[in-house]
Amino acid sequence: MAELFSSDRSGQYKGELKEFSGANHTLTYILTQTEPNRLFCDHNATVSIFWSPFLLKGVEKSEHDGVRYNQVFLDAFDERWMSQLGAIDAAVLSAGHWFRIPSVYHEGGRVVGCHGCDAAEFNHTAVAEISFFSMFRDAVRRTLAEATRRHHEQQHSGAGVKLVVMTMFSPSHFEGQWNEGAPCKKNADTELGYTETEMRFAAVDVTALANLRPDGHPGPYMRKNPFAAGNTGGRPVQHDCLHWCMPGPVDTFNQILLQTILR
């Protein structure tokens, strides 16, 4: 079995690798590539991991180099992972939080919108502000449609991905401003929903599951000894209510993901 992760989540795929490895695995080979493959002999499984925060073709910002905005190309795909679909059995896709970062969106060779940016700064005063969820939804739809198209092209030769799993958005749990000591609580109500597609896709609804587990974040323990004298500089202790680093919730997500793939 060949499995591909295209993701913006390091914690989840590292947890998935542990699920494959187990406590008593024979041997794990790491093949040195830009995006490494991992071969798990006991399971006859190869796992490929690709960092692809937009799923589509994108260039991440680099404020150190004076680039303040992500550049996302809506009519192009991240071929590093998309080109591998013909050689794998299951693709696990996850994305979300990187669409919240200020970004400029391109289509047909022109700028069609931006999110969280000052259009006047890059001489596109007529560019409209596009919401986070609008772009996230559009990127997911385009990605799934392209995966379907390539599957139809490849299936006559017996190749092509057999299962695509899309993990849903994993929310943060800040109650207040993240940089003002806001803790990781869960007081708001949860609304559930789902969608279906015409091809064989599966959705692992980590949004609903994650909403109930604010304890999956490190909270104030994103740094060593957060409450020690002198560590705060007189400011409120900053809590990390965004990243899913703690054991428990992500392990549960991966157990559900594995069962989804096996079925």
JSON list of C-alpha atoms in Angstrom, two decimals, residues 15-146:
[
{"chain": "A", "resi": 15, "resn": "GLY", "atom": "CA", "xyz": [1.33, 10.70, 14.88]},
{"chain": "A", "resi": 16, "resn": "GLU", "atom": "CA", "xyz": [0.28, 8.64, 11.87]},
{"chain": "A", "resi": 17, "resn": "LEU", "atom": "CA", "xyz": [3.85, 7.44, 11.40]},
{"chain": "A", "resi": 18, "resn": "LYS", "atom": "CA", "xyz": [3.84, 6.27, 15.01]},
{"chain": "A", "resi": 19, "resn": "GLU", "atom": "CA", "xyz": [0.62, 4.38, 14.34]},
{"chain": "A", "resi": 20, "resn": "PHE", "atom": "CA", "xyz": [2.31, 2.54, 11.49]},
{"chain": "A", "resi": 21, "resn": "SER", "atom": "CA", "xyz": [5.52, 1.93, 13.41]},
{"chain": "A", "resi": 22, "resn": "GLY", "atom": "CA", "xyz": [4.01, 0.65, 16.64]},
{"chain": "A", "resi": 23, "resn": "ALA", "atom": "CA", "xyz": [6.06, -0.35, 19.63]},
{"chain": "A", "resi": 24, "resn": "ASN", "atom": "CA", "xyz": [7.71, -3.39, 17.96]},
{"chain": "A", "resi": 25, "resn": "HIS", "atom": "CA", "xyz": [8.27, -2.64, 14.29]},
{"chain": "A", "resi": 26, "resn": "THR", "atom": "CA", "xyz": [10.93, -4.50, 12.35]},
{"chain": "A", "resi": 27, "resn": "LEU", "atom": "CA", "xyz": [12.61, -1.65, 10.52]},
{"chain": "A", "resi": 28, "resn": "THR", "atom": "CA", "xyz": [11.76, 1.71, 9.04]},
{"chain": "A", "resi": 29, "resn": "TYR", "atom": "CA", "xyz": [13.71, 2.95, 6.04]},
{"chain": "A", "resi": 30, "resn": "ILE", "atom": "CA", "xyz": [13.92, 6.67, 5.38]},
{"chain": "A", "resi": 31, "resn": "LEU", "atom": "CA", "xyz": [14.76, 7.41, 1.77]},
{"chain": "A", "resi": 32, "resn": "THR", "atom": "CA", "xyz": [16.56, 10.73, 1.45]},
{"chain": "A", "resi": 33, "resn": "GLN", "atom": "CA", "xyz": [14.59, 13.00, -0.89]},
{"chain": "A", "resi": 34, "resn": "THR", "atom": "CA", "xyz": [13.25, 16.54, -0.79]},
{"chain": "A", "resi": 35, "resn": "GLU", "atom": "CA", "xyz": [9.97, 15.02, 0.41]},
{"chain": "A", "resi": 36, "resn": "PRO", "atom": "CA", "xyz": [10.97, 11.74, 2.10]},
{"chain": "A", "resi": 37, "resn": "ASN", "atom": "CA", "xyz": [9.25, 8.40, 1.69]},
{"chain": "A", "resi": 38, "resn": "ARG", "atom": "CA", "xyz": [9.03, 6.00, 4.61]},
{"chain": "A", "resi": 39, "resn": "LEU", "atom": "CA", "xyz": [8.76, 2.26, 4.03]},
{"chain": "A", "resi": 40, "resn": "PHE", "atom": "CA", "xyz": [7.16, 0.18, 6.81]},
{"chain": "A", "resi": 41, "resn": "CYS", "atom": "CA", "xyz": [8.10, -3.42, 6.12]},
{"chain": "A", "resi": 42, "resn": "ASP", "atom": "CA", "xyz": [5.75, -5.01, 8.65]},
{"chain": "A", "resi": 43, "resn": "HIS", "atom": "CA", "xyz": [2.76, -3.42, 6.95]},
{"chain": "A", "resi": 44, "resn": "ASN", "atom": "CA", "xyz": [4.04, -3.41, 3.35]},
{"chain": "A", "resi": 45, "resn": "ALA", "atom": "CA", "xyz": [3.21, 0.28, 3.36]},
{"chain": "A", "resi": 46, "resn": "THR", "atom": "CA", "xyz": [5.01, 3.28, 1.94]},
{"chain": "A", "resi": 47, "resn": "VAL", "atom": "CA", "xyz": [4.13, 6.72, 3.30]},
{"chain": "A", "resi": 48, "resn": "SER", "atom": "CA", "xyz": [5.05, 9.91, 1.44]},
{"chain": "A", "resi": 49, "resn": "ILE", "atom": "CA", "xyz": [4.72, 13.27, 3.16]},
{"chain": "A", "resi": 50, "resn": "PHE", "atom": "CA", "xyz": [4.44, 16.59, 1.35]},
{"chain": "A", "resi": 51, "resn": "TRP", "atom": "CA", "xyz": [4.27, 20.03, 2.94]},
{"chain": "A", "resi": 52, "resn": "SER", "atom": "CA", "xyz": [1.53, 21.71, 0.90]},
{"chain": "A", "resi": 53, "resn": "PRO", "atom": "CA", "xyz": [-0.33, 24.26, 3.03]},
{"chain": "A", "resi": 54, "resn": "PHE", "atom": "CA", "xyz": [-2.57, 25.50, 0.18]},
{"chain": "A", "resi": 55, "resn": "LEU", "atom": "CA", "xyz": [-3.00, 22.20, -1.74]},
{"chain": "A", "resi": 56, "resn": "LEU", "atom": "CA", "xyz": [-2.83, 24.44, -4.82]},
{"chain": "A", "resi": 57, "resn": "LYS", "atom": "CA", "xyz": [0.37, 25.99, -6.17]},
{"chain": "A", "resi": 58, "resn": "GLY", "atom": "CA", "xyz": [1.58, 28.59, -3.71]},
{"chain": "A", "resi": 59, "resn": "VAL", "atom": "CA", "xyz": [4.59, 30.53, -2.54]},
{"chain": "A", "resi": 60, "resn": "GLU", "atom": "CA", "xyz": [4.77, 31.23, 1.18]},
{"chain": "A", "resi": 61, "resn": "LYS", "atom": "CA", "xyz": [5.56, 34.70, 2.44]},
{"chain": "A", "resi": 62, "resn": "SER", "atom": "CA", "xyz": [9.01, 35.58, 3.77]},
{"chain": "A", "resi": 63, "resn": "GLU", "atom": "CA", "xyz": [8.99, 38.79, 5.75]},
{"chain": "A", "resi": 64, "resn": "HIS", "atom": "CA", "xyz": [12.74, 38.41, 6.25]},
{"chain": "A", "resi": 65, "resn": "ASP", "atom": "CA", "xyz": [13.06, 38.89, 2.48]},
{"chain": "A", "resi": 66, "resn": "GLY", "atom": "CA", "xyz": [10.46, 41.64, 2.35]},
{"chain": "A", "resi": 67, "resn": "VAL", "atom": "CA", "xyz": [7.64, 39.40, 1.07]},
{"chain": "A", "resi": 68, "resn": "ARG", "atom": "CA", "xyz": [4.62, 40.06, 3.29]},
{"chain": "A", "resi": 69, "resn": "TYR", "atom": "CA", "xyz": [1.97, 37.98, 1.53]},
{"chain": "A", "resi": 70, "resn": "ASN", "atom": "CA", "xyz": [1.52, 34.40, 0.45]},
{"chain": "A", "resi": 71, "resn": "GLN", "atom": "CA", "xyz": [1.03, 34.05, -3.31]},
{"chain": "A", "resi": 72, "resn": "VAL", "atom": "CA", "xyz": [-1.60, 31.43, -4.20]},
{"chain": "A", "resi": 73, "resn": "PHE", "atom": "CA", "xyz": [-2.38, 30.41, -7.80]},
{"chain": "A", "resi": 74, "resn": "LEU", "atom": "CA", "xyz": [-5.97, 29.20, -8.05]},
{"chain": "A", "resi": 75, "resn": "ASP", "atom": "CA", "xyz": [-5.65, 27.66, -11.52]},
{"chain": "A", "resi": 76, "resn": "ALA", "atom": "CA", "xyz": [-2.46, 25.68, -10.82]},
{"chain": "A", "resi": 77, "resn": "PHE", "atom": "CA", "xyz": [-1.76, 22.74, -8.55]},
{"chain": "A", "resi": 78, "resn": "ASP", "atom": "CA", "xyz": [1.08, 21.69, -6.31]},
{"chain": "A", "resi": 79, "resn": "GLU", "atom": "CA", "xyz": [2.53, 19.09, -8.66]},
{"chain": "A", "resi": 80, "resn": "ARG", "atom": "CA", "xyz": [4.97, 17.81, -6.04]},
{"chain": "A", "resi": 81, "resn": "TRP", "atom": "CA", "xyz": [2.14, 15.73, -4.60]},
{"chain": "A", "resi": 82, "resn": "MET", "atom": "CA", "xyz": [-0.56, 15.94, -7.28]},
{"chain": "A", "resi": 83, "resn": "SER", "atom": "CA", "xyz": [1.75, 14.27, -9.83]},
{"chain": "A", "resi": 84, "resn": "GLN", "atom": "CA", "xyz": [2.07, 11.25, -7.50]},
{"chain": "A", "resi": 85, "resn": "LEU", "atom": "CA", "xyz": [-1.64, 10.35, -7.50]},
{"chain": "A", "resi": 86, "resn": "GLY", "atom": "CA", "xyz": [-1.20, 7.70, -10.18]},
{"chain": "A", "resi": 87, "resn": "ALA", "atom": "CA", "xyz": [1.23, 5.73, -8.01]},
{"chain": "A", "resi": 88, "resn": "ILE", "atom": "CA", "xyz": [-0.58, 5.67, -4.67]},
{"chain": "A", "resi": 89, "resn": "ASP", "atom": "CA", "xyz": [-3.52, 3.89, -3.09]},
{"chain": "A", "resi": 90, "resn": "ALA", "atom": "CA", "xyz": [-4.73, 6.56, -0.66]},
{"chain": "A", "resi": 91, "resn": "ALA", "atom": "CA", "xyz": [-4.20, 10.31, -0.42]},
{"chain": "A", "resi": 92, "resn": "VAL", "atom": "CA", "xyz": [-4.81, 12.13, 2.87]},
{"chain": "A", "resi": 93, "resn": "LEU", "atom": "CA", "xyz": [-5.28, 15.88, 2.44]},
{"chain": "A", "resi": 94, "resn": "SER", "atom": "CA", "xyz": [-5.44, 18.49, 5.16]},
{"chain": "A", "resi": 95, "resn": "ALA", "atom": "CA", "xyz": [-5.23, 22.25, 5.02]},
{"chain": "A", "resi": 96, "resn": "GLY", "atom": "CA", "xyz": [-6.85, 25.31, 6.52]},
{"chain": "A", "resi": 97, "resn": "HIS", "atom": "CA", "xyz": [-4.93, 27.58, 8.84]},
{"chain": "A", "resi": 98, "resn": "TRP", "atom": "CA", "xyz": [-2.50, 28.89, 6.22]},
{"chain": "A", "resi": 99, "resn": "PHE", "atom": "CA", "xyz": [-5.44, 30.47, 4.38]},
{"chain": "A", "resi": 100, "resn": "ARG", "atom": "CA", "xyz": [-5.83, 32.81, 7.34]},
{"chain": "A", "resi": 101, "resn": "ILE", "atom": "CA", "xyz": [-2.44, 34.35, 6.66]},
{"chain": "A", "resi": 102, "resn": "PRO", "atom": "CA", "xyz": [-2.49, 37.49, 4.46]},
{"chain": "A", "resi": 103, "resn": "SER", "atom": "CA", "xyz": [-2.39, 36.25, 0.87]},
{"chain": "A", "resi": 104, "resn": "VAL", "atom": "CA", "xyz": [-2.69, 37.42, -2.73]},
{"chain": "A", "resi": 105, "resn": "TYR", "atom": "CA", "xyz": [-4.69, 35.17, -5.07]},
{"chain": "A", "resi": 106, "resn": "HIS", "atom": "CA", "xyz": [-3.92, 34.77, -8.78]},
{"chain": "A", "resi": 107, "resn": "GLU", "atom": "CA", "xyz": [-5.91, 33.26, -11.64]},
{"chain": "A", "resi": 108, "resn": "GLY", "atom": "CA", "xyz": [-5.39, 33.48, -15.38]},
{"chain": "A", "resi": 109, "resn": "GLY", "atom": "CA", "xyz": [-2.20, 35.46, -14.96]},
{"chain": "A", "resi": 110, "resn": "ARG", "atom": "CA", "xyz": [-3.79, 38.25, -12.94]},
{"chain": "A", "resi": 111, "resn": "VAL", "atom": "CA", "xyz": [-4.52, 39.11, -9.33]},
{"chain": "A", "resi": 112, "resn": "VAL", "atom": "CA", "xyz": [-8.17, 38.32, -8.52]},
{"chain": "A", "resi": 113, "resn": "GLY", "atom": "CA", "xyz": [-8.26, 39.03, -4.81]},
{"chain": "A", "resi": 114, "resn": "CYS", "atom": "CA", "xyz": [-6.47, 39.19, -1.52]},
{"chain": "A", "resi": 115, "resn": "HIS", "atom": "CA", "xyz": [-7.09, 38.28, 2.08]},
{"chain": "A", "resi": 116, "resn": "GLY", "atom": "CA", "xyz": [-5.95, 40.40, 5.01]},
{"chain": "A", "resi": 117, "resn": "CYS", "atom": "CA", "xyz": [-3.84, 42.72, 2.89]},
{"chain": "A", "resi": 118, "resn": "ASP", "atom": "CA", "xyz": [-3.70, 46.36, 1.90]},
{"chain": "A", "resi": 119, "resn": "ALA", "atom": "CA", "xyz": [-4.33, 46.36, -1.85]},
{"chain": "A", "resi": 120, "resn": "ALA", "atom": "CA", "xyz": [-2.70, 49.76, -2.25]},
{"chain": "A", "resi": 121, "resn": "GLU", "atom": "CA", "xyz": [0.59, 48.35, -1.00]},
{"chain": "A", "resi": 122, "resn": "PHE", "atom": "CA", "xyz": [1.10, 46.24, -4.13]},
{"chain": "A", "resi": 123, "resn": "ASN", "atom": "CA", "xyz": [-0.50, 48.61, -6.67]},
{"chain": "A", "resi": 124, "resn": "HIS", "atom": "CA", "xyz": [-3.73, 46.67, -7.13]},
{"chain": "A", "resi": 125, "resn": "THR", "atom": "CA", "xyz": [-6.22, 49.13, -5.69]},
{"chain": "A", "resi": 126, "resn": "ALA", "atom": "CA", "xyz": [-9.20, 47.42, -7.37]},
{"chain": "A", "resi": 127, "resn": "VAL", "atom": "CA", "xyz": [-8.51, 44.00, -5.86]},
{"chain": "A", "resi": 128, "resn": "ALA", "atom": "CA", "xyz": [-11.33, 42.76, -3.66]},
{"chain": "A", "resi": 129, "resn": "GLU", "atom": "CA", "xyz": [-10.95, 41.38, -0.15]},
{"chain": "A", "resi": 130, "resn": "ILE", "atom": "CA", "xyz": [-11.76, 37.65, -0.13]},
{"chain": "A", "resi": 131, "resn": "SER", "atom": "CA", "xyz": [-12.81, 35.88, 3.04]},
{"chain": "A", "resi": 132, "resn": "PHE", "atom": "CA", "xyz": [-10.83, 33.03, 4.57]},
{"chain": "A", "resi": 133, "resn": "PHE", "atom": "CA", "xyz": [-13.62, 30.47, 4.21]},
{"chain": "A", "resi": 134, "resn": "SER", "atom": "CA", "xyz": [-14.34, 31.49, 0.62]},
{"chain": "A", "resi": 135, "resn": "MET", "atom": "CA", "xyz": [-10.76, 30.80, -0.46]},
{"chain": "A", "resi": 136, "resn": "PHE", "atom": "CA", "xyz": [-10.43, 27.66, 1.66]},
{"chain": "A", "resi": 137, "resn": "ARG", "atom": "CA", "xyz": [-13.63, 26.24, 0.18]},
{"chain": "A", "resi": 138, "resn": "ASP", "atom": "CA", "xyz": [-12.56, 27.14, -3.36]},
{"chain": "A", "resi": 139, "resn": "ALA", "atom": "CA", "xyz": [-9.13, 25.53, -2.93]},
{"chain": "A", "resi": 140, "resn": "VAL", "atom": "CA", "xyz": [-10.64, 22.29, -1.59]},
{"chain": "A", "resi": 141, "resn": "ARG", "atom": "CA", "xyz": [-13.21, 22.11, -4.39]},
{"chain": "A", "resi": 142, "resn": "ARG", "atom": "CA", "xyz": [-10.61, 22.71, -7.08]},
{"chain": "A", "resi": 143, "resn": "THR", "atom": "CA", "xyz": [-8.26, 20.14, -5.57]},
{"chain": "A", "resi": 144, "resn": "LEU", "atom": "CA", "xyz": [-10.91, 17.42, -5.32]},
{"chain": "A", "resi": 145, "resn": "ALA", "atom": "CA", "xyz": [-12.16, 18.15, -8.84]},
{"chain": "A", "resi": 146, "resn": "GLU", "atom": "CA", "xyz": [-8.63, 17.87, -10.24]}
]
